[in-house]
Amino acid sequence: MTLEDVWRTIRTHWVLLVAFTLVGTAAAAGYWRWREPVYTATAVAYVVPQDGSAGGGRSSEGPPSAVAMAKARSWVPLATSVDTARETVRALGLDLEPDQLAARVSAEHVRDTPTISVSVTGSTPREAQRLADGVVQAMRGQARRLDGASSGVDIEPIQNAHLPTHPTEPHPEWILPIGALLGLLLGLLVALARRRRAGRVRDQSDVERHIGTSVLSVLPASKDLEARDRVPRGAGSHTTRDALQQLRTNLTFVNVDHAPRTVVVTAARAGEGSSTVAANLARTMADAGQRVVLIDADLREPAVADIFQLDARVGLTQVLAGSVALTDAVQEGDRANLRVLTAGHLPPNPSGLLSSARMHHLLLTLGRDAMVVLDSPPLLEHRDAALLSASADGALLVISAAGAREPTLSRAVAAINRVGGQLLGAVLTQVSGKQFKRIVAADTRFGYGTDLSRREPDESDEPPRHARGAIFDEAATDIPDQSGAEIERRTAPGEGERSAYRRRPKHVSS
């Protein structure tokens, strides 16, 4: 939230702010009239040294003695003691508990003088005056009782309490402005909350309205998708798998005449699950019998090698540089028809590499015989994904239902449109259980989908078993061996190095 956002909110919701300010002022005025006034009266006592006392006496014109000054400081706590309050209550015949009276008394020593200032609050001016004078008289008795007649000093009231004319609490000159300020702040908070809520994307229809295209699938909040190195298989994960199958099917029919062959999977910001969606979309396509190449095009924070537990040393960057042949860099995935091209060494200028003619040619080459899924960085953090969408057949925007907001989606779509890319659709992820069931129920009622929440897994859910590598190796041989205008292979690796690139990966347990 910036100052510009706050100022825009004030201009948009000024009527609301004025209303809350008036309400705050009215509430403060009501509090001021409802609360009983409190009056404060102050009496002053003087510590008088007796003639011939230890520490030196004083004449009527002489300066105060050191003993009197010390006693004045030490007797200040007497004013607020319960014993003094008890004596005051008894002397004045008050219907008041001593501790209650003691809480209403305050006292202080007047600097450089042997005087004690005693202030007492009351509900009326007369009560405050009587209590202040009574406390001073009670202090005198308490001092004599504690120190005895031989102390050489005594307490004398030198200024009786005046009758107060104005209450000390509440202060209307403070209460009304404070009430207005609190009302204004509360109104500003409400306005900011309304503005924030107005920009929040609540459901699938909101997403489609803001991005201008369809939501191809809705993925529930699932542990199957939280762990990047897990495959959504087995009983209990059929909802997630069916949602991924729906994504694969809908992606096929986005453009019937020109079905996309190269798809960039991206998100507006990091943490929305684009890498997980890309990996599982590739797996789902491979399970359906399609030839699939998953490319880690996130050359800043690559994740595909970790997801599939593959060798991350060689990948896309070496292929684009011409130092490694594509057939040597591609590794086997955890499905029969799935091949994975990891990111490789991270370059200093990923955007330039991904927008190069070599990258465009690579996508065209792979797209002839296989579905190509590219995992890419967030759109609003780097230009890489937008540039890739211009070279590919389109982009798939992954949107987290937990934090999707209208301005973020608009900027993400604008980033793709700015470079001439095509947004194929969106995937709504991290959808809560209730919201997911509501969406599925709506699809089922209108005949647009399957009730994913009730369907039980069966034997048909098992992925087809093909001879690993037999189909894809044929497609790989059709890729030109980087010569001339094609992706040139500049430096061939040694035999030991080449065998490492073609190493069979560790398979993730299903």
Coordinates of C-alpha atoms in Angstrom, one line a residue:
M1 CA 0.0 0.0 0.0
T2 CA 1.6 3.3 -1.2
L3 CA 0.7 6.9 -0.4
E4 CA -0.7 7.2 -3.9
D5 CA -3.1 4.3 -3.1
V6 CA -4.2 6.1 0.1
W7 CA -4.7 9.4 -1.7
R8 CA -6.7 7.7 -4.4
T9 CA -8.8 6.0 -1.7
I10 CA -9.5 9.3 0.0
R11 CA -10.7 10.9 -3.3
T12 CA -12.9 8.0 -4.1
H13 CA -14.5 7.5 -0.7
W14 CA -14.5 11.1 0.6
V15 CA -18.2 10.9 1.5
L16 CA -17.6 7.8 3.6
L17 CA -14.7 9.6 5.4
V18 CA -16.9 12.7 6.1
A19 CA -19.7 10.5 7.5
F20 CA -17.3 8.6 9.8
T21 CA -15.8 11.8 11.0
L22 CA -19.2 13.2 11.9
V23 CA -20.2 10.0 13.6
G24 CA -16.9 10.1 15.6
T25 CA -17.5 13.7 16.7
A26 CA -21.1 12.9 17.7
A27 CA -20.0 9.9 19.7
A28 CA -17.4 12.0 21.5
A29 CA -20.0 14.6 22.3
G30 CA -22.3 12.0 23.6
Y31 CA -19.5 10.6 25.8
W32 CA -18.8 14.0 27.1
R33 CA -22.4 14.7 28.1
W34 CA -22.9 11.2 29.5
R35 CA -19.8 11.0 31.7
E36 CA -20.1 12.6 35.1
P37 CA -17.8 15.7 35.4
V38 CA -14.8 15.4 37.7
Y39 CA -13.6 18.5 39.7
T40 CA -10.2 18.9 41.3
A41 CA -9.3 21.1 44.4
T42 CA -5.8 21.7 45.7
A43 CA -4.7 22.6 49.2
V44 CA -1.2 23.5 50.3
A45 CA 0.5 22.5 53.5
Y46 CA 3.6 24.0 55.0
V47 CA 6.2 22.1 57.1
V48 CA 7.0 24.5 60.0
P49 CA 10.1 24.0 62.1
Q50 CA 9.5 24.7 65.8
D51 CA 11.6 27.2 67.7
G52 CA 14.8 25.6 69.1
S53 CA 14.4 22.3 67.2
A54 CA 17.3 20.3 66.1
G55 CA 18.7 21.4 62.8
G56 CA 18.1 25.0 63.6
G57 CA 14.9 26.9 63.9
R58 CA 13.8 29.8 61.9
S59 CA 12.4 33.2 62.6
S60 CA 9.3 34.3 60.9
E61 CA 11.4 36.1 58.4
G62 CA 14.3 33.6 58.0
P63 CA 14.8 31.0 55.4
P64 CA 13.3 27.4 55.8
S65 CA 15.5 25.0 57.7
A66 CA 17.1 21.9 56.1
V67 CA 15.1 19.7 58.4
A68 CA 11.8 21.2 57.2
M69 CA 12.8 20.7 53.6
A70 CA 13.7 17.0 54.2
K71 CA 10.5 16.4 56.2
A72 CA 8.4 17.9 53.4
R73 CA 9.8 15.5 50.9
S74 CA 9.4 12.5 53.2
W75 CA 5.8 13.3 54.2
V76 CA 4.5 13.4 50.6
P77 CA 3.5 9.7 50.7
L78 CA 1.3 10.4 53.8
A79 CA -1.2 12.3 51.6
T80 CA -2.0 9.2 49.5
S81 CA -1.8 6.6 52.3
V82 CA -4.9 4.6 53.3
D83 CA -4.4 5.6 57.0
T84 CA -4.7 9.3 56.0
A85 CA -7.8 8.5 53.9
R86 CA -9.3 6.6 56.8
E87 CA -8.8 9.6 59.1
T88 CA -10.3 11.9 56.6
V89 CA -13.4 9.7 56.1
R90 CA -13.9 9.6 59.8
A91 CA -13.4 13.3 60.4
L92 CA -15.8 14.3 57.6
G93 CA -18.3 11.6 58.1
L94 CA -18.1 10.4 54.5
D95 CA -19.8 7.3 53.1
L96 CA -16.7 6.3 51.2
E97 CA -14.1 3.5 51.5
P98 CA -10.7 4.7 52.5
D99 CA -8.9 3.0 49.6
Q100 CA -11.3 4.7 47.2
L101 CA -10.5 8.1 48.6
A102 CA -6.8 7.3 48.6
A103 CA -7.0 6.6 44.9
R104 CA -8.4 10.1 44.3
V105 CA -5.6 11.9 46.1
S106 CA -2.3 13.1 44.5
A107 CA 0.5 15.0 46.2
E108 CA 3.8 16.5 45.4
H109 CA 6.6 18.4 47.1
V110 CA 7.1 21.9 45.8
R111 CA 10.7 22.2 44.8
D112 CA 13.1 24.3 47.0
T113 CA 10.3 24.9 49.5
P114 CA 9.0 23.0 52.6
T115 CA 5.5 22.8 51.1
I116 CA 3.3 19.9 50.0
S117 CA 0.6 20.4 47.4
V118 CA -2.3 18.1 47.8
S119 CA -5.0 17.6 45.1
V120 CA -8.2 15.6 45.4
T121 CA -10.9 14.9 42.9
G122 CA -14.6 14.9 43.5
S123 CA -17.9 14.7 41.7
T124 CA -18.9 18.2 42.7
P125 CA -16.8 21.4 43.4
R126 CA -17.8 21.4 47.0
E127 CA -16.9 17.8 47.6
A128 CA -13.5 18.3 46.0
Q129 CA -12.8 21.3 48.2
R130 CA -13.8 19.5 51.4
L131 CA -11.8 16.5 50.6
A132 CA -8.6 18.5 49.9
D133 CA -8.8 20.4 53.1
G134 CA -9.7 17.3 55.1
V135 CA -6.7 15.3 53.7
V136 CA -4.3 18.1 54.8
Q137 CA -5.7 18.1 58.3
A138 CA -5.5 14.3 58.4
M139 CA -1.8 14.5 57.2
R140 CA -1.0 16.7 60.2
G141 CA -2.4 14.1 62.6
Q142 CA -0.5 11.3 60.9
A143 CA 2.8 13.2 60.9
R144 CA 2.5 13.9 64.6
R145 CA 1.6 10.3 65.4
L146 CA 4.6 9.0 63.4
D147 CA 7.3 11.4 64.5
G148 CA 6.0 12.5 67.9
A149 CA 6.2 15.9 69.5
S150 CA 10.1 15.8 69.5
S151 CA 10.4 15.9 65.8
G152 CA 10.8 19.7 65.8
V153 CA 8.5 20.2 62.8
D154 CA 4.8 20.4 62.2
I155 CA 2.4 20.6 59.3
E156 CA 0.3 23.8 58.9
P157 CA -2.2 24.4 56.1
I158 CA -1.2 27.7 54.5
Q159 CA -3.6 27.7 51.6
N160 CA -7.1 26.2 51.8
A161 CA -8.6 24.6 48.7
H162 CA -10.4 27.0 46.4
L163 CA -13.8 26.0 45.1
P164 CA -13.2 24.8 41.5
T165 CA -15.3 26.5 38.8
H166 CA -14.6 24.1 35.9
P167 CA -14.4 20.3 35.7
T168 CA -11.0 18.9 35.0
E169 CA -12.5 15.8 33.3
P170 CA -13.7 15.3 30.6
H171 CA -12.0 17.9 28.5
P172 CA -14.4 19.0 25.6
E173 CA -11.6 20.8 23.9
W174 CA -9.8 17.4 23.6
I175 CA -12.6 14.9 23.4
L176 CA -14.3 16.3 20.4
P177 CA -11.2 16.6 18.2
I178 CA -10.1 13.1 19.3
G179 CA -13.5 11.7 18.4
A180 CA -13.4 13.3 15.0
L181 CA -9.8 12.0 14.4
L182 CA -10.7 8.5 15.5
G183 CA -13.8 8.6 13.2
L184 CA -11.7 9.7 10.3
L185 CA -9.1 7.0 10.9
L186 CA -11.8 4.3 11.1
G187 CA -13.4 5.6 7.9
L188 CA -10.1 5.4 6.2
L189 CA -9.6 1.8 7.3
V190 CA -13.0 0.9 6.1
A191 CA -12.4 2.6 2.7
L192 CA -9.0 0.9 2.3
A193 CA -10.6 -2.5 3.1
R194 CA -13.4 -1.9 0.6
R195 CA -10.9 -0.9 -2.0
R196 CA -8.8 -3.9 -1.3
R197 CA -11.8 -6.2 -1.3
A198 CA -13.1 -4.7 -4.6
G199 CA -9.8 -5.6 -6.2
R200 CA -9.8 -9.2 -5.0
V201 CA -10.7 -12.0 -7.4
R202 CA -13.3 -14.1 -5.6
D203 CA -14.2 -16.9 -8.0
Q204 CA -13.8 -18.4 -11.5
S205 CA -16.1 -15.8 -13.2
D206 CA -14.1 -13.0 -11.7
V207 CA -10.9 -14.4 -13.2
E208 CA -12.4 -14.9 -16.6
R209 CA -13.8 -11.4 -16.6
H210 CA -10.4 -9.8 -15.8
I211 CA -8.2 -11.9 -18.1
G212 CA -10.6 -12.0 -21.1
T213 CA -10.4 -15.8 -21.6
S214 CA -11.5 -19.0 -20.0
V215 CA -10.4 -20.8 -16.9
L216 CA -9.4 -24.2 -18.3
S217 CA -9.2 -26.1 -15.0
V218 CA -9.6 -25.6 -11.3
L219 CA -7.1 -27.4 -9.0
P220 CA -8.0 -27.9 -5.4
A221 CA -5.7 -27.1 -2.5
S222 CA -4.0 -30.5 -2.3
K223 CA -0.9 -31.9 -0.7
D224 CA -0.4 -33.7 -4.0
L225 CA 0.5 -30.3 -5.5
E226 CA 2.2 -28.8 -2.5
A227 CA 5.2 -31.2 -2.7
R228 CA 7.0 -30.5 -5.9
D229 CA 8.7 -33.9 -6.1
R230 CA 5.5 -35.9 -5.8
V231 CA 3.3 -37.4 -8.5
P232 CA -0.5 -37.2 -7.9
R233 CA -1.2 -40.9 -8.1
G234 CA -3.1 -43.5 -6.1
A235 CA -6.4 -43.5 -4.2
G236 CA -7.4 -40.2 -2.6
S237 CA -5.7 -38.1 -5.3
H238 CA -8.2 -38.7 -8.1
T239 CA -9.7 -35.2 -7.7
T240 CA -6.4 -33.6 -8.5
R241 CA -5.7 -36.0 -11.3
D242 CA -9.1 -35.5 -12.9
A243 CA -8.6 -31.7 -12.7
L244 CA -5.3 -32.1 -14.5
Q245 CA -6.9 -34.3 -17.1
Q246 CA -9.6 -31.7 -17.6
L247 CA -6.8 -29.1 -18.2
R248 CA -5.2 -31.3 -20.8
T249 CA -8.5 -31.8 -22.6
N250 CA -9.5 -28.2 -22.6
L251 CA -6.1 -27.1 -23.7
T252 CA -6.5 -29.3 -26.7
F253 CA -9.7 -27.6 -27.7
V254 CA -8.7 -24.0 -27.1
N255 CA -8.1 -23.7 -30.9
V256 CA -9.5 -26.7 -32.8
D257 CA -8.1 -25.6 -36.2
H258 CA -4.6 -24.9 -34.8
A259 CA -4.2 -26.9 -31.6
P260 CA -1.3 -25.5 -29.5
R261 CA 1.9 -27.6 -29.6
T262 CA 4.2 -25.3 -27.5
V263 CA 2.7 -24.0 -24.3
V264 CA 4.4 -21.6 -21.8
V265 CA 3.2 -22.1 -18.2
T266 CA 3.6 -19.0 -16.1
A267 CA 2.1 -17.0 -13.3
A268 CA 1.9 -13.3 -12.4
R269 CA 4.1 -13.7 -9.3
A270 CA 6.2 -16.4 -7.7
G271 CA 4.5 -18.9 -5.4
E272 CA 1.3 -19.5 -7.4
G273 CA 2.3 -23.0 -8.4
S274 CA 3.3 -22.6 -12.1
S275 CA 6.3 -25.1 -11.9
T276 CA 4.1 -27.7 -10.3
V277 CA 1.3 -27.2 -12.8
A278 CA 3.8 -27.4 -15.7
A279 CA 5.3 -30.7 -14.4
N280 CA 2.0 -32.4 -13.7
L281 CA 0.5 -31.2 -17.0
A282 CA 3.4 -32.8 -18.9
R283 CA 2.9 -36.0 -16.9
T284 CA -0.9 -36.0 -17.6
M285 CA -0.3 -35.6 -21.3
A286 CA 2.3 -38.4 -21.3
D287 CA -0.2 -40.6 -19.4
A288 CA -2.6 -40.0 -22.3
G289 CA -0.1 -41.4 -24.8
Q290 CA 1.2 -38.0 -26.1
R291 CA 4.8 -37.4 -26.7
V292 CA 5.8 -34.6 -24.4
V293 CA 8.9 -32.5 -23.8
L294 CA 9.0 -30.5 -20.6
I295 CA 11.5 -27.6 -20.8
D296 CA 12.7 -25.7 -17.7
A297 CA 12.8 -22.2 -19.2
D298 CA 13.1 -20.5 -15.8
L299 CA 16.8 -19.6 -16.1
R300 CA 16.7 -17.7 -12.8
E301 CA 15.2 -20.1 -10.3
P302 CA 14.8 -23.4 -12.1
A303 CA 12.7 -26.1 -10.4
V304 CA 12.1 -28.9 -12.9
A305 CA 15.4 -30.8 -12.2
D306 CA 14.4 -30.9 -8.5
I307 CA 10.9 -32.1 -9.2
F308 CA 12.0 -35.0 -11.4
Q309 CA 15.3 -35.6 -9.5
L310 CA 17.4 -35.2 -12.7
D311 CA 20.9 -34.1 -13.5
A312 CA 20.8 -30.3 -13.6
R313 CA 24.3 -29.7 -14.9
V314 CA 23.4 -29.6 -18.6
G315 CA 20.2 -28.4 -20.2
L316 CA 18.6 -25.7 -22.3
T317 CA 21.4 -23.1 -22.0
Q318 CA 24.0 -25.4 -23.4
V319 CA 21.7 -26.5 -26.2
L320 CA 21.0 -22.8 -27.2
A321 CA 24.8 -22.0 -27.0
G322 CA 25.5 -24.9 -29.3
S323 CA 27.9 -26.6 -26.9
V324 CA 25.7 -29.7 -26.4
A325 CA 23.4 -31.5 -28.9
L326 CA 19.7 -31.6 -28.0
T327 CA 19.7 -35.4 -28.0
D328 CA 22.4 -35.4 -25.4
A329 CA 20.8 -32.8 -23.2
V330 CA 17.3 -34.3 -23.1
Q331 CA 16.7 -36.7 -20.2
E332 CA 14.0 -39.3 -19.5
G333 CA 11.1 -38.3 -17.3
D334 CA 9.1 -40.5 -15.0
R335 CA 6.6 -41.4 -17.8
A336 CA 7.2 -43.4 -20.9
N337 CA 6.5 -40.6 -23.4
L338 CA 8.0 -37.8 -21.3
R339 CA 11.3 -36.2 -21.9
V340 CA 12.8 -33.3 -19.8
L341 CA 15.2 -30.6 -20.8
T342 CA 16.4 -28.9 -17.6
A343 CA 17.7 -25.3 -17.4
G344 CA 21.4 -26.1 -17.4
H345 CA 23.9 -23.4 -16.4
L346 CA 22.2 -20.1 -15.4
P347 CA 23.2 -17.4 -17.9
P348 CA 23.8 -13.7 -17.1
N349 CA 21.1 -12.6 -19.6
P350 CA 18.2 -15.0 -19.6
S351 CA 15.9 -12.7 -21.5
G352 CA 18.2 -12.4 -24.4
L353 CA 18.8 -16.1 -24.6
L354 CA 15.1 -17.0 -24.4
S355 CA 14.1 -14.5 -27.1
S356 CA 16.8 -15.6 -29.5
A357 CA 16.2 -17.1 -32.9
R358 CA 17.8 -20.4 -31.6
M359 CA 15.1 -20.7 -29.0
H360 CA 12.4 -20.0 -31.5
H361 CA 13.8 -22.7 -33.8
L362 CA 14.1 -25.1 -30.9
L363 CA 10.4 -24.8 -30.1
L364 CA 9.5 -25.2 -33.8
T365 CA 11.6 -28.3 -34.0
L366 CA 10.3 -30.0 -30.9
G367 CA 6.7 -29.0 -31.6
R368 CA 6.6 -31.0 -34.8
D369 CA 6.6 -34.3 -33.1
A370 CA 5.7 -33.6 -29.4
M371 CA 3.8 -31.4 -27.1
V372 CA 6.2 -28.9 -25.6
V373 CA 5.5 -27.5 -22.1
L374 CA 7.7 -24.7 -20.8
D375 CA 8.0 -23.8 -17.2
S376 CA 8.9 -20.1 -17.0
P377 CA 9.5 -17.3 -14.5
P378 CA 6.7 -15.0 -13.2
L379 CA 5.4 -12.4 -15.7
L380 CA 5.5 -9.4 -13.4
E381 CA 9.1 -10.1 -12.1
H382 CA 10.9 -10.7 -15.4
R383 CA 10.3 -10.4 -19.1
D384 CA 11.2 -14.0 -19.9
A385 CA 7.8 -15.5 -19.8
A386 CA 6.2 -12.8 -22.0
L387 CA 9.0 -13.1 -24.6
L388 CA 8.6 -16.9 -24.6
S389 CA 4.8 -16.6 -25.1
A390 CA 5.6 -14.7 -28.4
S391 CA 7.7 -17.6 -29.6
A392 CA 5.4 -20.4 -28.4
D393 CA 1.8 -21.1 -29.5
G394 CA 0.5 -19.4 -26.3
A395 CA 0.7 -19.1 -22.6
L396 CA -1.2 -20.7 -19.7
L397 CA -1.6 -18.4 -16.7
V398 CA -1.5 -20.1 -13.3
I399 CA -3.5 -18.1 -10.7
S400 CA -3.6 -18.8 -7.0
A401 CA -7.2 -18.4 -5.7
A402 CA -5.7 -17.5 -2.3
G403 CA -4.2 -14.2 -3.4
A404 CA -5.4 -13.3 -6.9
R405 CA -6.2 -9.6 -7.4
E406 CA -7.6 -7.7 -10.3
P407 CA -4.6 -5.3 -10.8
T408 CA -2.1 -8.2 -10.8
L409 CA -4.1 -10.1 -13.4
S410 CA -4.5 -7.1 -15.6
R411 CA -0.8 -6.4 -15.6
A412 CA 0.0 -10.0 -16.3
V413 CA -2.3 -10.2 -19.3
A414 CA -1.0 -6.8 -20.5
A415 CA 2.6 -8.2 -20.4
I416 CA 1.7 -11.0 -22.7
N417 CA -0.3 -8.8 -25.1
R418 CA 2.5 -6.2 -25.2
V419 CA 4.9 -8.6 -27.0
G420 CA 2.2 -10.1 -29.3
G421 CA 1.8 -13.3 -27.3
Q422 CA -1.5 -15.3 -26.9
L423 CA -3.1 -16.2 -23.6
L424 CA -4.6 -19.6 -24.1
G425 CA -6.4 -19.7 -20.7
A426 CA -5.9 -19.9 -17.0
V427 CA -5.5 -22.5 -14.3
L428 CA -7.0 -21.6 -10.9
T429 CA -5.0 -23.3 -8.2
Q430 CA -5.1 -23.6 -4.4
V431 CA -8.9 -23.4 -4.4
S432 CA -10.4 -24.2 -1.0
G433 CA -12.6 -27.2 -0.4
K434 CA -16.0 -25.4 -0.3
Q435 CA -15.2 -23.2 -3.3
F436 CA -14.0 -26.2 -5.3
K437 CA -17.1 -28.2 -4.6
R438 CA -19.3 -25.2 -5.5
I439 CA -17.5 -24.9 -8.9
V440 CA -17.7 -28.6 -9.6
A441 CA -21.4 -28.7 -8.7
A442 CA -22.1 -25.8 -11.1
D443 CA -20.2 -27.6 -13.9
T444 CA -22.0 -30.8 -13.3
R445 CA -25.4 -29.2 -13.1
F446 CA -25.0 -27.5 -16.5
G447 CA -23.3 -30.5 -18.1
Y448 CA -19.9 -28.9 -18.5
G449 CA -17.9 -31.3 -16.4
T450 CA -17.6 -34.3 -14.2
D451 CA -18.4 -34.4 -10.5
L452 CA -14.7 -34.7 -9.5
S453 CA -15.5 -34.7 -5.8
R454 CA -17.4 -38.0 -5.9
R455 CA -15.7 -40.1 -8.5
E456 CA -13.7 -43.1 -7.3
P457 CA -10.5 -44.2 -9.0
D458 CA -10.6 -47.3 -11.1
E459 CA -8.2 -49.3 -13.2
S460 CA -8.6 -47.0 -16.1
D461 CA -6.8 -44.3 -14.1
E462 CA -3.5 -46.2 -14.4
P463 CA -1.2 -44.6 -17.0
P464 CA -0.6 -46.6 -20.2
R465 CA 2.6 -48.7 -20.2
H466 CA 4.7 -48.0 -23.3
A467 CA 8.3 -49.2 -23.9
R468 CA 10.2 -46.3 -22.4
G469 CA 12.0 -44.3 -25.0
A470 CA 10.9 -46.2 -28.1
I471 CA 8.4 -43.7 -29.4
F472 CA 10.2 -40.5 -28.3
D473 CA 13.6 -41.6 -29.6
E474 CA 12.1 -41.6 -33.1
A475 CA 11.0 -38.0 -32.6
A476 CA 14.3 -37.0 -31.3
T477 CA 16.1 -38.2 -34.4
D478 CA 14.0 -35.9 -36.5
I479 CA 15.5 -32.9 -34.7
P480 CA 18.3 -31.4 -36.9
D481 CA 21.8 -31.9 -35.4
Q482 CA 22.4 -28.1 -35.2
S483 CA 24.1 -27.1 -38.4
G484 CA 24.0 -24.0 -40.6
A485 CA 21.1 -21.7 -39.7
E486 CA 19.9 -24.3 -37.2
I487 CA 21.1 -24.6 -33.7
E488 CA 24.8 -25.2 -34.3
R489 CA 26.7 -27.6 -32.1
R490 CA 30.0 -25.9 -31.4
T491 CA 31.7 -28.1 -28.9
A492 CA 31.0 -31.8 -28.6
P493 CA 31.4 -33.3 -25.1
G494 CA 33.6 -36.3 -24.3
E495 CA 32.2 -39.8 -24.1
G496 CA 32.2 -39.8 -20.3
E497 CA 30.5 -36.4 -20.2
R498 CA 27.9 -37.5 -22.8
S499 CA 26.9 -40.6 -20.9
A500 CA 26.3 -38.4 -17.9
Y501 CA 23.8 -36.3 -19.8
R502 CA 21.8 -39.3 -21.0
R503 CA 21.8 -40.8 -17.5
R504 CA 18.5 -42.4 -16.5
P505 CA 17.0 -40.4 -13.7
K506 CA 16.0 -41.5 -10.2
H507 CA 12.3 -42.2 -10.4
V508 CA 9.9 -40.6 -7.9
S509 CA 7.9 -43.2 -6.0
S510 CA 4.3 -43.3 -7.2

